Amino acid sequence: MARKTARPGRTLALLFLAIAIMFGGIALAGTWKPELGLDLRGGTEISMTAKNSEGGSVPKESLDEAKAIIDQRVNGSGITGGRVTTEGNDVIKVSIPGTGKVQQETAERVRQTAKLRFRLVACSPQKPCGDSTGADPGSMIQDPSAGTAPGTSPRAPFGGETVKPAEGEKASGTPSPSASAKPESKDAEKHDPNSTVPVDEAVEFMRNPPAEWAARYNSFTCPAPGSDPVEDLPGEPLLTCDEDGIPYLLSPAVIEGTEIKEADYGIPQQQANYVVTLDFKSDGNKAFAETTGAIAGTGEQFAITLDGKVISAPTADSRISGGAQISGDFTQESAAALANNLKYGSLPLDFPEDGIQTKVIGPSLAGNQLTAGLWAGLVGLILVVIFSILYYRAMSIVVIGSLIVAGAMTYGMILLLSETAGVTLDLPGVAGLIVGIGITADSFIILYERMRDDMREGRSMRVAVDTAWPRARNTCLASDGVSFLAAFVLYVFATNEVKGFAFMLGLTTIIDVLVFFWFTHPMTKLMATWGFFNKGHVLSGMDKRAIGTVDAPKGATTLVGGKA
């Protein structure tokens, strides 16, 4: 079999095409400056004063738990550079850098009081309220626009989500018997409005909503966007809407979001669509099993509400005890959003609106700190270029080119990540970028010194490129692997103030590998075919004096390119 011939020109063309596509995407986004961190630019500070719903002082454990949840909201989806701290015994301060779209969304997410609850759907467009009682579950009236035939499960919103046992779990038992229809009990009237209700009481409300609530639903209109949130008391029914303006009448809550132990999303094995998985704590698991058992196979829905707004309303195929899996017409974004709401949605404390204050803050460092960091990087870059020109002469073209390509790719990635993931550039991040200059230069030196070793043994430059490449490649991968591992460990275990340095160090390390394989090596291989370098011109940087061999006497026969 013939050996495949390397084509350095094609490799370089593909690299420059990829860079052009990346900057084309940046041009479409219209963002040419990265978002700067709190220390360099400032941002928004949100001060949240907690209140214990049971009265008395705020428990330190609850305040720390709320701080951890808010920190996940701020920094869980990317390197936003946000800071979450506590002040006193009841205040959480959140500082978010920048003013971009991602930062604004993060600020809105932080301001949410985030009360996550599970309720049963009594009335919806697919299950209209009757004049005095709810629709009979065996012959409920269907919404004509839903396109479902009588006797089939109504279409759930958000793509028709269905909850079922997670992989490895089994449906347990049989559906719970339906709650009998009866008027509102006095016990129900006396129930604590700040506590969840038993499942059978919620099922009774779902299947037989009182006439008063049915009338209120039939005259209910969804509030305009930006209106004050509805009052959401767990022990009371709830009239609300989802994000698409679909109205719901919901039973009192049966499960609080604080009962969720874990939530995640992904594509299970041998499946093609995204699902959302969730696990409950012991009490929540018991209530969830009773709830899904009551509605299993009926097409009835339970609603997941966040701050009084419906974020999902799936049906259940069976009674579920243990891990649950919500499936439907999810995209990656919608599955991630639902999983994040489930995982980070509920706070153990109340944060009243009058206790939430927002203000704009300035940078924590003087403006000359950024200038000093940029000058340090520029001086380091100039020194590397000067050393390369003096030591490698014309071959320094590859050094300078590698640094330019690496710089363009790094800057482009920072711009894209700032726009899409909320990455901010702080002073530690600038330090990480400066370290990346040395990493890129190291890779070049490794290859060229390996080539010089082979040329001292009598090989031409064209041959030395191929013989030196495997050893230089392995050394470069080992070195970059150690750098990336150090960056990864720092990112995982360090505080938020150091994460910026770790992220930028890891990013520049990955880019160095790409530049080494896709630019440095093919460019050197291409230059080795030029006579100026292959024949050892005195200015090429690869002549005998430069590589450390003794010049042959005048008139003697020398070997050039492996031939006399």
mmCIF file of N, CA and C in Angstrom, residues 274-365:
data_model
loop_
_atom_site.group_PDB
_atom_site.id
_atom_site.type_symbol
_atom_site.label_atom_id
_atom_site.label_comp_id
_atom_site.label_asym_id
_atom_site.label_seq_id
_atom_site.Cartn_x
_atom_site.Cartn_y
_atom_site.Cartn_z
ATOM 1 N N TYR A 274 -33.267 14.155 23.987
ATOM 2 C CA TYR A 274 -32.861 14.574 25.323
ATOM 3 C C TYR A 274 -33.966 14.270 26.333
ATOM 4 N N VAL A 275 -33.563 13.915 27.552
ATOM 5 C CA VAL A 275 -34.482 13.716 28.666
ATOM 6 C C VAL A 275 -33.915 14.443 29.879
ATOM 7 N N VAL A 276 -34.785 14.701 30.846
ATOM 8 C CA VAL A 276 -34.385 15.312 32.108
ATOM 9 C C VAL A 276 -34.612 14.284 33.220
ATOM 10 N N THR A 277 -33.592 14.010 34.004
ATOM 11 C CA THR A 277 -33.697 13.042 35.087
ATOM 12 C C THR A 277 -33.668 13.768 36.425
ATOM 13 N N LEU A 278 -34.387 13.221 37.411
ATOM 14 C CA LEU A 278 -34.392 13.831 38.728
ATOM 15 C C LEU A 278 -34.555 12.763 39.799
ATOM 16 N N ASP A 279 -33.943 13.029 40.944
ATOM 17 C CA ASP A 279 -34.028 12.175 42.125
ATOM 18 C C ASP A 279 -34.507 13.015 43.297
ATOM 19 N N PHE A 280 -35.328 12.378 44.154
ATOM 20 C CA PHE A 280 -35.871 13.068 45.309
ATOM 21 C C PHE A 280 -35.248 12.554 46.604
ATOM 22 N N LYS A 281 -35.361 13.373 47.642
ATOM 23 C CA LYS A 281 -35.051 12.910 48.980
ATOM 24 C C LYS A 281 -36.158 11.966 49.444
ATOM 25 N N SER A 282 -36.005 11.387 50.601
ATOM 26 C CA SER A 282 -36.926 10.323 51.029
ATOM 27 C C SER A 282 -38.376 10.787 51.097
ATOM 28 N N ASP A 283 -38.647 11.920 51.758
ATOM 29 C CA ASP A 283 -40.030 12.390 51.857
ATOM 30 C C ASP A 283 -40.577 12.787 50.494
ATOM 31 N N GLY A 284 -39.761 13.465 49.702
ATOM 32 C CA GLY A 284 -40.189 13.838 48.359
ATOM 33 C C GLY A 284 -40.439 12.629 47.481
ATOM 34 N N ASN A 285 -39.617 11.608 47.623
ATOM 35 C CA ASN A 285 -39.785 10.400 46.826
ATOM 36 C C ASN A 285 -41.114 9.719 47.140
ATOM 37 N N LYS A 286 -41.492 9.696 48.416
ATOM 38 C CA LYS A 286 -42.765 9.092 48.812
ATOM 39 C C LYS A 286 -43.939 9.859 48.211
ATOM 40 N N ALA A 287 -43.899 11.194 48.319
ATOM 41 C CA ALA A 287 -44.979 12.015 47.767
ATOM 42 C C ALA A 287 -45.034 11.905 46.245
ATOM 43 N N PHE A 288 -43.855 11.829 45.594
ATOM 44 C CA PHE A 288 -43.826 11.725 44.135
ATOM 45 C C PHE A 288 -44.404 10.385 43.683
ATOM 46 N N ALA A 289 -44.103 9.314 44.430
ATOM 47 C CA ALA A 289 -44.657 8.005 44.087
ATOM 48 C C ALA A 289 -46.180 8.014 44.206
ATOM 49 N N GLU A 290 -46.719 8.633 45.270
ATOM 50 C CA GLU A 290 -48.168 8.704 45.428
ATOM 51 C C GLU A 290 -48.808 9.556 44.330
ATOM 52 N N THR A 291 -48.126 10.669 43.976
ATOM 53 C CA THR A 291 -48.675 11.560 42.950
ATOM 54 C C THR A 291 -48.721 10.875 41.590
ATOM 55 N N THR A 292 -47.594 10.286 41.164
ATOM 56 C CA THR A 292 -47.569 9.621 39.858
ATOM 57 C C THR A 292 -48.468 8.400 39.850
ATOM 58 N N GLY A 293 -48.612 7.736 41.004
ATOM 59 C CA GLY A 293 -49.530 6.602 41.065
ATOM 60 C C GLY A 293 -50.968 7.020 40.883
ATOM 61 N N ALA A 294 -51.330 8.204 41.390
ATOM 62 C CA ALA A 294 -52.703 8.684 41.286
ATOM 63 C C ALA A 294 -53.078 9.057 39.860
ATOM 64 N N ILE A 295 -52.105 9.537 39.070
ATOM 65 C CA ILE A 295 -52.434 10.004 37.712
ATOM 66 C C ILE A 295 -51.900 9.064 36.638
ATOM 67 N N ALA A 296 -51.287 7.938 37.030
ATOM 68 C CA ALA A 296 -50.657 7.043 36.053
ATOM 69 C C ALA A 296 -51.657 6.544 35.019
ATOM 70 N N GLY A 297 -51.321 6.716 33.762
ATOM 71 C CA GLY A 297 -52.124 6.195 32.665
ATOM 72 C C GLY A 297 -53.416 6.927 32.419
ATOM 73 N N THR A 298 -53.702 7.994 33.139
ATOM 74 C CA THR A 298 -54.962 8.724 32.967
ATOM 75 C C THR A 298 -54.836 9.895 32.004
ATOM 76 N N GLY A 299 -53.627 10.295 31.696
ATOM 77 C CA GLY A 299 -53.436 11.485 30.870
ATOM 78 C C GLY A 299 -53.495 12.763 31.669
ATOM 79 N N GLU A 300 -53.757 12.649 32.985
ATOM 80 C CA GLU A 300 -53.761 13.834 33.835
ATOM 81 C C GLU A 300 -52.322 14.299 34.061
ATOM 82 N N GLN A 301 -52.198 15.575 34.341
ATOM 83 C CA GLN A 301 -50.868 16.179 34.415
ATOM 84 C C GLN A 301 -50.561 16.692 35.814
ATOM 85 N N PHE A 302 -49.275 16.683 36.160
ATOM 86 C CA PHE A 302 -48.819 17.455 37.309
ATOM 87 C C PHE A 302 -47.929 18.560 36.763
ATOM 88 N N ALA A 303 -47.954 19.694 37.426
ATOM 89 C CA ALA A 303 -47.231 20.870 36.947
ATOM 90 C C ALA A 303 -46.051 21.158 37.865
ATOM 91 N N ILE A 304 -44.947 21.553 37.246
ATOM 92 C CA ILE A 304 -43.774 22.026 37.979
ATOM 93 C C ILE A 304 -43.765 23.542 37.833
ATOM 94 N N THR A 305 -43.864 24.241 38.970
ATOM 95 C CA THR A 305 -43.927 25.709 38.928
ATOM 96 C C THR A 305 -42.676 26.309 39.558
ATOM 97 N N LEU A 306 -42.221 27.394 38.978
ATOM 98 C CA LEU A 306 -41.097 28.158 39.519
ATOM 99 C C LEU A 306 -41.564 29.585 39.721
ATOM 100 N N ASP A 307 -41.584 30.015 40.982
ATOM 101 C CA ASP A 307 -42.095 31.342 41.329
ATOM 102 C C ASP A 307 -43.501 31.559 40.784
ATOM 103 N N GLY A 308 -44.314 30.512 40.893
ATOM 104 C CA GLY A 308 -45.705 30.627 40.495
ATOM 105 C C GLY A 308 -45.964 30.489 39.014
ATOM 106 N N LYS A 309 -44.937 30.240 38.197
ATOM 107 C CA LYS A 309 -45.112 30.096 36.750
ATOM 108 C C LYS A 309 -44.844 28.641 36.356
ATOM 109 N N VAL A 310 -45.681 28.102 35.492
ATOM 110 C CA VAL A 310 -45.527 26.715 35.053
ATOM 111 C C VAL A 310 -44.335 26.617 34.103
ATOM 112 N N ILE A 311 -43.370 25.740 34.437
ATOM 113 C CA ILE A 311 -42.224 25.531 33.549
ATOM 114 C C ILE A 311 -42.295 24.182 32.848
ATOM 115 N N SER A 312 -43.150 23.265 33.322
ATOM 116 C CA SER A 312 -43.355 21.985 32.653
ATOM 117 C C SER A 312 -44.600 21.349 33.237
ATOM 118 N N ALA A 313 -45.318 20.580 32.423
ATOM 119 C CA ALA A 313 -46.539 19.912 32.884
ATOM 120 C C ALA A 313 -46.642 18.536 32.240
ATOM 121 N N PRO A 314 -45.861 17.569 32.719
ATOM 122 C CA PRO A 314 -45.862 16.236 32.108
ATOM 123 C C PRO A 314 -46.976 15.346 32.642
ATOM 124 N N THR A 315 -47.212 14.250 31.925
ATOM 125 C CA THR A 315 -48.087 13.177 32.378
ATOM 126 C C THR A 315 -47.212 12.062 32.950
ATOM 127 N N ALA A 316 -47.841 11.002 33.465
ATOM 128 C CA ALA A 316 -47.106 9.868 34.031
ATOM 129 C C ALA A 316 -47.633 8.576 33.434
ATOM 130 N N ASP A 317 -46.720 7.672 33.075
ATOM 131 C CA ASP A 317 -47.108 6.374 32.536
ATOM 132 C C ASP A 317 -47.389 5.360 33.634
ATOM 133 N N SER A 318 -46.746 5.514 34.788
ATOM 134 C CA SER A 318 -46.877 4.525 35.853
ATOM 135 C C SER A 318 -46.514 5.169 37.180
ATOM 136 N N ARG A 319 -46.772 4.432 38.248
ATOM 137 C CA ARG A 319 -46.347 4.891 39.578
ATOM 138 C C ARG A 319 -44.825 4.807 39.642
ATOM 139 N N ILE A 320 -44.182 5.888 40.042
ATOM 140 C CA ILE A 320 -42.720 5.959 39.994
ATOM 141 C C ILE A 320 -42.177 6.146 41.393
ATOM 142 N N SER A 321 -41.327 5.230 41.785
ATOM 143 C CA SER A 321 -40.624 5.333 43.061
ATOM 144 C C SER A 321 -39.139 5.243 42.769
ATOM 145 N N GLY A 322 -38.394 6.267 43.112
ATOM 146 C CA GLY A 322 -36.970 6.314 42.776
ATOM 147 C C GLY A 322 -36.729 7.378 41.726
ATOM 148 N N GLY A 323 -35.679 7.192 40.949
ATOM 149 C CA GLY A 323 -35.339 8.164 39.927
ATOM 150 C C GLY A 323 -36.401 8.264 38.859
ATOM 151 N N ALA A 324 -36.667 9.487 38.406
ATOM 152 C CA ALA A 324 -37.668 9.728 37.365
ATOM 153 C C ALA A 324 -37.010 10.362 36.155
ATOM 154 N N GLN A 325 -37.669 10.206 35.021
ATOM 155 C CA GLN A 325 -37.139 10.695 33.757
ATOM 156 C C GLN A 325 -38.256 11.407 33.011
ATOM 157 N N ILE A 326 -38.049 12.677 32.708
ATOM 158 C CA ILE A 326 -39.040 13.459 31.964
ATOM 159 C C ILE A 326 -38.605 13.499 30.509
ATOM 160 N N SER A 327 -39.422 12.955 29.638
ATOM 161 C CA SER A 327 -39.097 12.930 28.211
ATOM 162 C C SER A 327 -40.111 13.770 27.452
ATOM 163 N N GLY A 328 -39.711 14.218 26.282
ATOM 164 C CA GLY A 328 -40.579 15.041 25.452
ATOM 165 C C GLY A 328 -39.800 15.581 24.280
ATOM 166 N N ASP A 329 -40.328 16.592 23.656
ATOM 167 C CA ASP A 329 -39.679 17.177 22.490
ATOM 168 C C ASP A 329 -38.663 18.219 22.953
ATOM 169 N N PHE A 330 -37.651 17.758 23.710
ATOM 170 C CA PHE A 330 -36.649 18.668 24.257
ATOM 171 C C PHE A 330 -35.543 18.939 23.248
ATOM 172 N N THR A 331 -35.069 20.166 23.232
ATOM 173 C CA THR A 331 -33.784 20.473 22.617
ATOM 174 C C THR A 331 -32.738 20.466 23.736
ATOM 175 N N GLN A 332 -31.471 20.573 23.377
ATOM 176 C CA GLN A 332 -30.439 20.609 24.400
ATOM 177 C C GLN A 332 -30.642 21.808 25.324
ATOM 178 N N GLU A 333 -31.008 22.967 24.741
ATOM 179 C CA GLU A 333 -31.181 24.171 25.540
ATOM 180 C C GLU A 333 -32.361 24.049 26.491
ATOM 181 N N SER A 334 -33.510 23.544 25.998
ATOM 182 C CA SER A 334 -34.684 23.448 26.862
ATOM 183 C C SER A 334 -34.500 22.394 27.943
ATOM 184 N N ALA A 335 -33.810 21.286 27.611
ATOM 185 C CA ALA A 335 -33.539 20.262 28.617
ATOM 186 C C ALA A 335 -32.604 20.799 29.696
ATOM 187 N N ALA A 336 -31.578 21.535 29.276
ATOM 188 C CA ALA A 336 -30.643 22.110 30.249
ATOM 189 C C ALA A 336 -31.344 23.132 31.131
ATOM 190 N N ALA A 337 -32.225 23.950 30.541
ATOM 191 C CA ALA A 337 -32.932 24.971 31.320
ATOM 192 C C ALA A 337 -33.830 24.327 32.373
ATOM 193 N N LEU A 338 -34.576 23.278 31.985
ATOM 194 C CA LEU A 338 -35.441 22.605 32.943
ATOM 195 C C LEU A 338 -34.632 21.927 34.037
ATOM 196 N N ALA A 339 -33.534 21.266 33.665
ATOM 197 C CA ALA A 339 -32.687 20.598 34.663
ATOM 198 C C ALA A 339 -32.101 21.610 35.642
ATOM 199 N N ASN A 340 -31.653 22.761 35.141
ATOM 200 C CA ASN A 340 -31.092 23.788 36.018
ATOM 201 C C ASN A 340 -32.149 24.361 36.955
ATOM 202 N N ASN A 341 -33.369 24.553 36.434
ATOM 203 C CA ASN A 341 -34.441 25.049 37.294
ATOM 204 C C ASN A 341 -34.769 24.045 38.396
ATOM 205 N N LEU A 342 -34.776 22.765 38.037
ATOM 206 C CA LEU A 342 -35.064 21.734 39.029
ATOM 207 C C LEU A 342 -33.948 21.619 40.059
ATOM 208 N N LYS A 343 -32.714 21.750 39.589
ATOM 209 C CA LYS A 343 -31.560 21.534 40.460
ATOM 210 C C LYS A 343 -31.285 22.737 41.353
ATOM 211 N N TYR A 344 -31.389 23.937 40.776
ATOM 212 C CA TYR A 344 -31.009 25.130 41.516
ATOM 213 C C TYR A 344 -32.208 26.036 41.796
ATOM 214 N N GLY A 345 -33.402 25.512 41.616
ATOM 215 C CA GLY A 345 -34.570 26.381 41.645
ATOM 216 C C GLY A 345 -34.992 26.867 43.010
ATOM 217 N N SER A 346 -34.908 26.014 44.019
ATOM 218 C CA SER A 346 -35.493 26.377 45.299
ATOM 219 C C SER A 346 -34.452 26.826 46.302
ATOM 220 N N LEU A 347 -34.763 27.917 46.962
ATOM 221 C CA LEU A 347 -33.908 28.412 48.029
ATOM 222 C C LEU A 347 -34.552 28.078 49.371
ATOM 223 N N PRO A 348 -33.737 27.776 50.364
ATOM 224 C CA PRO A 348 -34.300 27.405 51.667
ATOM 225 C C PRO A 348 -34.792 28.613 52.472
ATOM 226 N N LEU A 349 -34.594 29.818 51.941
ATOM 227 C CA LEU A 349 -34.995 31.026 52.646
ATOM 228 C C LEU A 349 -35.844 31.904 51.728
ATOM 229 N N ASP A 350 -36.620 32.779 52.338
ATOM 230 C CA ASP A 350 -37.385 33.768 51.587
ATOM 231 C C ASP A 350 -36.564 35.043 51.444
ATOM 232 N N PHE A 351 -36.640 35.653 50.250
ATOM 233 C CA PHE A 351 -35.979 36.943 50.008
ATOM 234 C C PHE A 351 -37.052 37.915 49.505
ATOM 235 N N PRO A 352 -37.715 38.628 50.429
ATOM 236 C CA PRO A 352 -38.791 39.548 50.024
ATOM 237 C C PRO A 352 -38.287 40.591 49.023
ATOM 238 N N GLU A 353 -39.202 41.024 48.155
ATOM 239 C CA GLU A 353 -38.832 41.984 47.118
ATOM 240 C C GLU A 353 -38.273 43.273 47.715
ATOM 241 N N ASP A 354 -38.830 43.711 48.857
ATOM 242 C CA ASP A 354 -38.339 44.958 49.442
ATOM 243 C C ASP A 354 -36.967 44.801 50.082
ATOM 244 N N GLY A 355 -36.471 43.547 50.148
ATOM 245 C CA GLY A 355 -35.145 43.310 50.699
ATOM 246 C C GLY A 355 -34.094 43.044 49.641
ATOM 247 N N ILE A 356 -34.466 43.208 48.356
ATOM 248 C CA ILE A 356 -33.532 42.992 47.248
ATOM 249 C C ILE A 356 -33.185 44.342 46.633
ATOM 250 N N GLN A 357 -31.927 44.707 46.677
ATOM 251 C CA GLN A 357 -31.464 45.987 46.137
ATOM 252 C C GLN A 357 -30.383 45.748 45.088
ATOM 253 N N THR A 358 -30.445 46.510 44.012
ATOM 254 C CA THR A 358 -29.499 46.369 42.910
ATOM 255 C C THR A 358 -28.809 47.697 42.651
ATOM 256 N N LYS A 359 -27.510 47.652 42.429
ATOM 257 C CA LYS A 359 -26.771 48.861 42.101
ATOM 258 C C LYS A 359 -25.600 48.534 41.192
ATOM 259 N N VAL A 360 -25.137 49.544 40.471
ATOM 260 C CA VAL A 360 -23.984 49.403 39.576
ATOM 261 C C VAL A 360 -22.726 49.715 40.378
ATOM 262 N N ILE A 361 -21.711 48.858 40.237
ATOM 263 C CA ILE A 361 -20.454 49.060 40.963
ATOM 264 C C ILE A 361 -19.317 49.251 39.969
ATOM 265 N N GLY A 362 -18.291 49.956 40.387
ATOM 266 C CA GLY A 362 -17.121 50.200 39.555
ATOM 267 C C GLY A 362 -16.100 49.088 39.699
ATOM 268 N N PRO A 363 -15.014 49.151 38.941
ATOM 269 C CA PRO A 363 -13.975 48.118 39.021
ATOM 270 C C PRO A 363 -13.294 48.137 40.378
ATOM 271 N N SER A 364 -12.915 46.944 40.850
ATOM 272 C CA SER A 364 -12.247 46.849 42.147
ATOM 273 C C SER A 364 -10.767 47.188 42.046
ATOM 274 N N LEU A 365 -10.228 47.220 40.835
ATOM 275 C CA LEU A 365 -8.839 47.606 40.615
ATOM 276 C C LEU A 365 -8.797 48.886 39.789
#
